[in-house]
mmCIF file of C-alpha atoms in Angstrom:
data_model
loop_
_atom_site.group_PDB
_atom_site.id
_atom_site.type_symbol
_atom_site.label_atom_id
_atom_site.label_comp_id
_atom_site.label_asym_id
_atom_site.label_seq_id
_atom_site.Cartn_x
_atom_site.Cartn_y
_atom_site.Cartn_z
ATOM 1 C CA MET A 1293 7.462 -88.650 159.047
ATOM 2 C CA ILE A 1294 5.390 -86.126 160.999
ATOM 3 C CA ASP A 1295 5.927 -85.914 164.759
ATOM 4 C CA GLN A 1296 2.257 -85.764 165.704
ATOM 5 C CA HIS A 1297 2.968 -84.527 169.228
ATOM 6 C CA LEU A 1298 4.804 -81.494 167.880
ATOM 7 C CA ALA A 1299 2.321 -81.010 165.050
ATOM 8 C CA ASN A 1300 -0.549 -80.791 167.534
ATOM 9 C CA LEU A 1301 1.065 -78.125 169.739
ATOM 10 C CA ARG A 1302 -0.957 -74.943 169.245
ATOM 11 C CA GLN A 1303 -1.759 -71.778 171.135
ATOM 12 C CA THR A 1304 -4.411 -69.196 170.414
ATOM 13 C CA TYR A 1305 -3.214 -65.582 170.565
ATOM 14 C CA SER A 1306 -5.883 -63.147 171.700
ATOM 15 C CA GLN A 1307 -4.435 -60.706 174.251
ATOM 16 C CA ARG A 1308 -4.139 -57.561 172.141
ATOM 17 C CA THR A 1309 -4.589 -55.952 168.750
ATOM 18 C CA LEU A 1310 -2.359 -53.696 166.662
ATOM 19 C CA SER A 1311 -3.568 -51.097 164.176
ATOM 20 C CA GLU A 1312 -1.955 -48.448 162.015
ATOM 21 C CA ASN A 1313 -3.834 -45.761 163.925
ATOM 22 C CA GLU A 1314 -2.394 -46.599 167.338
ATOM 23 C CA VAL A 1315 1.341 -46.846 166.598
ATOM 24 C CA GLN A 1316 3.989 -44.143 166.805
ATOM 25 C CA ALA A 1317 5.176 -42.360 163.661
ATOM 26 C CA ASP A 1318 8.787 -43.352 164.467
ATOM 27 C CA ALA A 1319 9.745 -47.042 164.463
ATOM 28 C CA VAL A 1320 12.321 -46.822 167.268
ATOM 29 C CA LEU A 1321 9.924 -44.872 169.497
ATOM 30 C CA GLN A 1322 7.297 -47.545 168.859
ATOM 31 C CA PHE A 1323 9.852 -50.181 169.792
ATOM 32 C CA ARG A 1324 10.708 -48.286 172.973
ATOM 33 C CA GLN A 1325 6.997 -48.282 173.908
ATOM 34 C CA TRP A 1326 6.752 -52.042 173.415
ATOM 35 C CA LEU A 1327 10.005 -52.627 175.298
ATOM 36 C CA ASP A 1328 8.711 -50.562 178.234
ATOM 37 C CA GLU A 1329 5.584 -52.726 178.272
ATOM 38 C CA ALA A 1330 7.707 -55.895 178.216
ATOM 39 C CA LEU A 1331 9.778 -54.573 181.134
ATOM 40 C CA SER A 1332 6.640 -53.617 183.076
ATOM 41 C CA ALA A 1333 5.222 -57.104 182.512
ATOM 42 C CA HIS A 1334 8.344 -58.584 184.214
ATOM 43 C CA LEU A 1335 8.964 -60.999 181.361
ATOM 44 C CA ASP A 1336 12.045 -63.213 181.469
ATOM 45 C CA GLU A 1337 14.965 -61.541 179.656
ATOM 46 C CA PRO A 1338 12.904 -58.851 177.898
ATOM 47 C CA THR A 1339 16.051 -57.374 176.321
ATOM 48 C CA ALA A 1340 17.149 -60.678 174.769
ATOM 49 C CA MET A 1341 17.330 -60.567 170.981
ATOM 50 C CA THR A 1342 18.508 -62.886 168.249
ATOM 51 C CA VAL A 1343 21.253 -61.246 166.195
ATOM 52 C CA SER A 1344 21.517 -62.706 162.685
ATOM 53 C CA THR A 1345 24.567 -62.062 160.501
ATOM 54 C CA VAL A 1346 26.009 -63.307 157.202
ATOM 55 C CA ASN A 1347 29.690 -63.868 156.472
ATOM 56 C CA ALA A 1348 31.583 -63.083 153.272
ATOM 57 C CA GLN A 1349 30.654 -66.505 151.828
ATOM 58 C CA GLY A 1350 26.932 -65.896 152.427
ATOM 59 C CA GLN A 1351 26.655 -68.294 155.382
ATOM 60 C CA PRO A 1352 24.040 -67.024 157.874
ATOM 61 C CA SER A 1353 24.530 -67.332 161.622
ATOM 62 C CA ALA A 1354 22.324 -66.395 164.587
ATOM 63 C CA ARG A 1355 22.745 -66.094 168.333
ATOM 64 C CA VAL A 1356 20.982 -64.455 171.305
ATOM 65 C CA VAL A 1357 22.518 -61.382 172.936
ATOM 66 C CA LEU A 1358 21.168 -58.615 175.156
ATOM 67 C CA LEU A 1359 20.110 -55.159 173.979
ATOM 68 C CA LYS A 1360 22.082 -52.572 175.944
ATOM 69 C CA GLY A 1361 20.703 -49.287 174.666
ATOM 70 C CA LEU A 1362 18.812 -47.273 172.071
ATOM 71 C CA PRO A 1363 21.302 -44.454 171.408
ATOM 72 C CA ASP A 1364 19.702 -41.260 170.128
ATOM 73 C CA ASP A 1365 16.447 -43.210 169.647
ATOM 74 C CA ALA A 1366 17.949 -44.152 166.277
ATOM 75 C CA GLY A 1367 19.760 -47.447 166.819
ATOM 76 C CA PHE A 1368 19.992 -50.738 168.708
ATOM 77 C CA LEU A 1369 23.164 -51.209 170.765
ATOM 78 C CA PHE A 1370 24.834 -54.412 171.924
ATOM 79 C CA TYR A 1371 28.352 -55.368 172.988
ATOM 80 C CA THR A 1372 30.592 -58.247 171.989
ATOM 81 C CA ASN A 1373 34.110 -59.435 171.263
ATOM 82 C CA TYR A 1374 35.033 -57.953 167.878
ATOM 83 C CA ASP A 1375 37.049 -61.110 167.094
ATOM 84 C CA SER A 1376 34.054 -63.393 167.685
ATOM 85 C CA ARG A 1377 32.163 -64.979 164.805
ATOM 86 C CA LYS A 1378 29.510 -62.263 164.830
ATOM 87 C CA GLY A 1379 32.162 -59.589 165.147
ATOM 88 C CA GLN A 1380 33.983 -60.931 162.098
ATOM 89 C CA ASP A 1381 30.716 -61.294 160.151
ATOM 90 C CA LEU A 1382 29.777 -57.688 160.894
ATOM 91 C CA THR A 1383 33.221 -56.467 159.877
ATOM 92 C CA GLU A 1384 32.960 -58.313 156.554
ATOM 93 C CA ARG A 1385 29.305 -57.446 155.948
ATOM 94 C CA PRO A 1386 28.002 -54.632 158.194
ATOM 95 C CA LEU A 1387 24.373 -55.713 158.001
ATOM 96 C CA ALA A 1388 22.274 -57.457 160.640
ATOM 97 C CA ALA A 1389 18.788 -58.593 161.543
ATOM 98 C CA LEU A 1390 17.474 -58.545 165.113
ATOM 99 C CA THR A 1391 14.508 -60.526 166.423
ATOM 100 C CA PHE A 1392 12.760 -59.928 169.742
ATOM 101 C CA PHE A 1393 10.123 -62.428 170.913
ATOM 102 C CA TRP A 1394 7.937 -61.713 173.920
ATOM 103 C CA PRO A 1395 5.562 -64.715 174.192
ATOM 104 C CA GLY A 1396 4.048 -63.364 177.407
ATOM 105 C CA LEU A 1397 2.663 -60.460 175.384
ATOM 106 C CA GLU A 1398 2.206 -62.487 172.169
ATOM 107 C CA ARG A 1399 4.546 -60.079 170.366
ATOM 108 C CA GLN A 1400 7.527 -60.171 168.057
ATOM 109 C CA VAL A 1401 9.687 -57.401 166.591
ATOM 110 C CA ARG A 1402 11.993 -57.832 163.590
ATOM 111 C CA VAL A 1403 14.686 -55.255 162.799
ATOM 112 C CA GLU A 1404 16.897 -55.081 159.705
ATOM 113 C CA GLY A 1405 19.611 -52.499 159.233
ATOM 114 C CA THR A 1406 23.168 -51.414 158.721
ATOM 115 C CA VAL A 1407 25.776 -51.803 161.454
ATOM 116 C CA GLU A 1408 28.544 -49.568 162.774
ATOM 117 C CA LYS A 1409 30.907 -49.794 165.714
ATOM 118 C CA ALA A 1410 29.839 -47.806 168.756
ATOM 119 C CA PRO A 1411 31.971 -44.772 169.710
ATOM 120 C CA GLU A 1412 34.928 -45.838 171.844
ATOM 121 C CA ALA A 1413 33.875 -43.549 174.691
ATOM 122 C CA LEU A 1414 30.493 -45.314 174.843
ATOM 123 C CA SER A 1415 32.133 -48.749 174.884
ATOM 124 C CA ASP A 1416 34.618 -47.602 177.547
ATOM 125 C CA ALA A 1417 31.870 -46.277 179.810
ATOM 126 C CA TYR A 1418 29.772 -49.421 179.532
ATOM 127 C CA PHE A 1419 32.730 -51.757 180.052
ATOM 128 C CA GLN A 1420 33.728 -49.953 183.223
ATOM 129 C CA SER A 1421 30.155 -50.246 184.537
ATOM 130 C CA ARG A 1422 30.225 -54.043 184.288
ATOM 131 C CA PRO A 1423 30.964 -56.291 187.296
ATOM 132 C CA ARG A 1424 34.677 -56.983 187.678
ATOM 133 C CA SER A 1425 34.119 -60.682 186.949
ATOM 134 C CA SER A 1426 32.572 -59.788 183.584
ATOM 135 C CA GLN A 1427 35.483 -57.465 182.807
ATOM 136 C CA VAL A 1428 37.924 -60.277 183.561
ATOM 137 C CA GLY A 1429 35.898 -62.656 181.413
ATOM 138 C CA ALA A 1430 36.052 -60.297 178.434
ATOM 139 C CA TRP A 1431 39.851 -60.324 178.644
ATOM 140 C CA ALA A 1432 40.142 -64.062 179.348
ATOM 141 C CA SER A 1433 37.842 -65.516 176.693
ATOM 142 C CA PRO A 1434 38.945 -65.764 173.043
ATOM 143 C CA GLN A 1435 35.281 -65.820 172.046
ATOM 144 C CA SER A 1436 34.318 -68.290 169.281
ATOM 145 C CA GLN A 1437 37.855 -69.738 169.167
ATOM 146 C CA VAL A 1438 38.467 -73.449 169.751
ATOM 147 C CA ILE A 1439 39.977 -74.122 173.193
ATOM 148 C CA GLY A 1440 41.370 -77.318 174.628
ATOM 149 C CA SER A 1441 39.363 -77.509 177.840
ATOM 150 C CA ARG A 1442 37.422 -75.654 180.502
ATOM 151 C CA GLU A 1443 40.579 -75.706 182.605
ATOM 152 C CA GLU A 1444 42.435 -73.743 179.934
ATOM 153 C CA LEU A 1445 39.812 -70.990 180.159
ATOM 154 C CA GLU A 1446 39.914 -70.937 183.951
ATOM 155 C CA THR A 1447 43.718 -70.712 183.889
ATOM 156 C CA GLN A 1448 43.485 -67.722 181.596
ATOM 157 C CA GLU A 1449 40.944 -66.160 183.958
ATOM 158 C CA ARG A 1450 43.364 -66.508 186.902
ATOM 159 C CA GLU A 1451 46.191 -65.017 184.857
ATOM 160 C CA ILE A 1452 44.064 -61.992 183.953
ATOM 161 C CA GLU A 1453 43.107 -61.557 187.616
ATOM 162 C CA GLN A 1454 46.797 -61.480 188.537
ATOM 163 C CA ARG A 1455 47.698 -59.167 185.666
ATOM 164 C CA PHE A 1456 45.133 -56.581 186.734
ATOM 165 C CA ALA A 1457 45.231 -57.242 190.485
ATOM 166 C CA ASN A 1458 45.846 -53.579 191.271
ATOM 167 C CA GLN A 1459 43.420 -52.120 188.725
ATOM 168 C CA ASN A 1460 39.720 -51.553 189.289
ATOM 169 C CA PRO A 1461 37.949 -51.144 186.967
ATOM 170 C CA LEU A 1462 39.912 -52.935 184.270
ATOM 171 C CA PRO A 1463 40.643 -51.135 181.007
ATOM 172 C CA ARG A 1464 38.486 -52.177 178.069
ATOM 173 C CA PRO A 1465 40.149 -54.789 175.848
ATOM 174 C CA PRO A 1466 40.914 -53.432 172.355
ATOM 175 C CA HIS A 1467 39.022 -56.382 170.845
ATOM 176 C CA TRP A 1468 35.786 -55.705 172.774
ATOM 177 C CA GLY A 1469 33.114 -53.062 172.271
ATOM 178 C CA GLY A 1470 29.717 -52.107 170.958
ATOM 179 C CA PHE A 1471 27.870 -52.378 167.682
ATOM 180 C CA ILE A 1472 24.923 -50.165 166.749
ATOM 181 C CA VAL A 1473 22.311 -51.457 164.323
ATOM 182 C CA ARG A 1474 20.790 -48.546 162.394
ATOM 183 C CA PRO A 1475 17.328 -49.797 161.384
ATOM 184 C CA GLN A 1476 16.065 -49.575 157.825
ATOM 185 C CA ARG A 1477 13.074 -51.857 158.328
ATOM 186 C CA VAL A 1478 11.185 -52.696 161.530
ATOM 187 C CA GLU A 1479 8.192 -55.019 161.754
ATOM 188 C CA PHE A 1480 5.838 -55.266 164.741
ATOM 189 C CA TRP A 1481 3.893 -58.515 165.066
ATOM 190 C CA GLN A 1482 0.944 -58.969 167.402
ATOM 191 C CA GLY A 1483 -0.572 -62.429 167.760
ATOM 192 C CA ARG A 1484 -4.277 -62.731 166.894
ATOM 193 C CA PRO A 1485 -6.798 -65.608 166.765
ATOM 194 C CA SER A 1486 -6.997 -67.980 163.762
ATOM 195 C CA ARG A 1487 -3.388 -67.093 162.873
ATOM 196 C CA LEU A 1488 -4.670 -63.840 161.347
ATOM 197 C CA HIS A 1489 -1.976 -61.876 163.151
ATOM 198 C CA ASP A 1490 -1.445 -58.120 162.994
ATOM 199 C CA ARG A 1491 1.771 -57.064 161.237
ATOM 200 C CA ILE A 1492 2.780 -53.413 160.872
ATOM 201 C CA VAL A 1493 6.037 -52.717 159.036
ATOM 202 C CA TYR A 1494 8.053 -49.486 159.029
ATOM 203 C CA GLU A 1495 10.498 -48.742 156.217
ATOM 204 C CA ARG A 1496 13.021 -45.951 156.238
ATOM 205 C CA ALA A 1497 12.173 -43.030 153.937
ATOM 206 C CA GLY A 1498 14.781 -40.279 154.188
ATOM 207 C CA GLN A 1499 14.711 -39.018 157.760
ATOM 208 C CA GLY A 1500 11.273 -40.517 158.419
ATOM 209 C CA TRP A 1501 9.335 -43.748 158.070
ATOM 210 C CA THR A 1502 6.545 -45.182 155.974
ATOM 211 C CA ARG A 1503 4.092 -47.623 157.555
ATOM 212 C CA SER A 1504 2.214 -50.522 155.966
ATOM 213 C CA ARG A 1505 0.114 -53.496 157.042
ATOM 214 C CA LEU A 1506 1.314 -56.944 155.986
ATOM 215 C CA ALA A 1507 -0.770 -60.061 155.561
ATOM 216 C CA PRO A 1508 -0.031 -62.622 158.281
#
């Protein structure tokens, strides 16, 4: 049965256009340009991205995390608990897809690539820049594990506070750090009227990129 209310929800996209002649030659530099425009537009959570992974059995999983850097203009960096579901997926199959959606600009970016752990020095520096409460949380939470109650988590938080009472900042937990997605394919989507959207895709070719237009 069709939910007619949902079926009738529509929006016309007409803010901007996207052509092969106006984009950067490098996919990550083009992404940086769009990200800067999203930041300048003061959109809600412009660095939020859906990270999609697949485990060893082929089961896909997706969740939203925050982009924390574009190291060397050649990768997409985020941080997590390595023992979490996504951490385990990426250890088993070091491949990921990222999706950014900026409805205020009628834009979407899709990234597919290989994944590697960030250098430990980079993870250390970022962890020590976080608020102390976030550092404590990284130690206290067995991310993605089943726990008995909220109280159990809060008890663990208090125990971590006591354990590191005389340390500021806290050391980085060995199970926590960064992942870098090295893009092999990046698609830029710009909404257009009549659902005839603009789609420009970059594909890795040696040290450079090829560019193509896709049908919407």
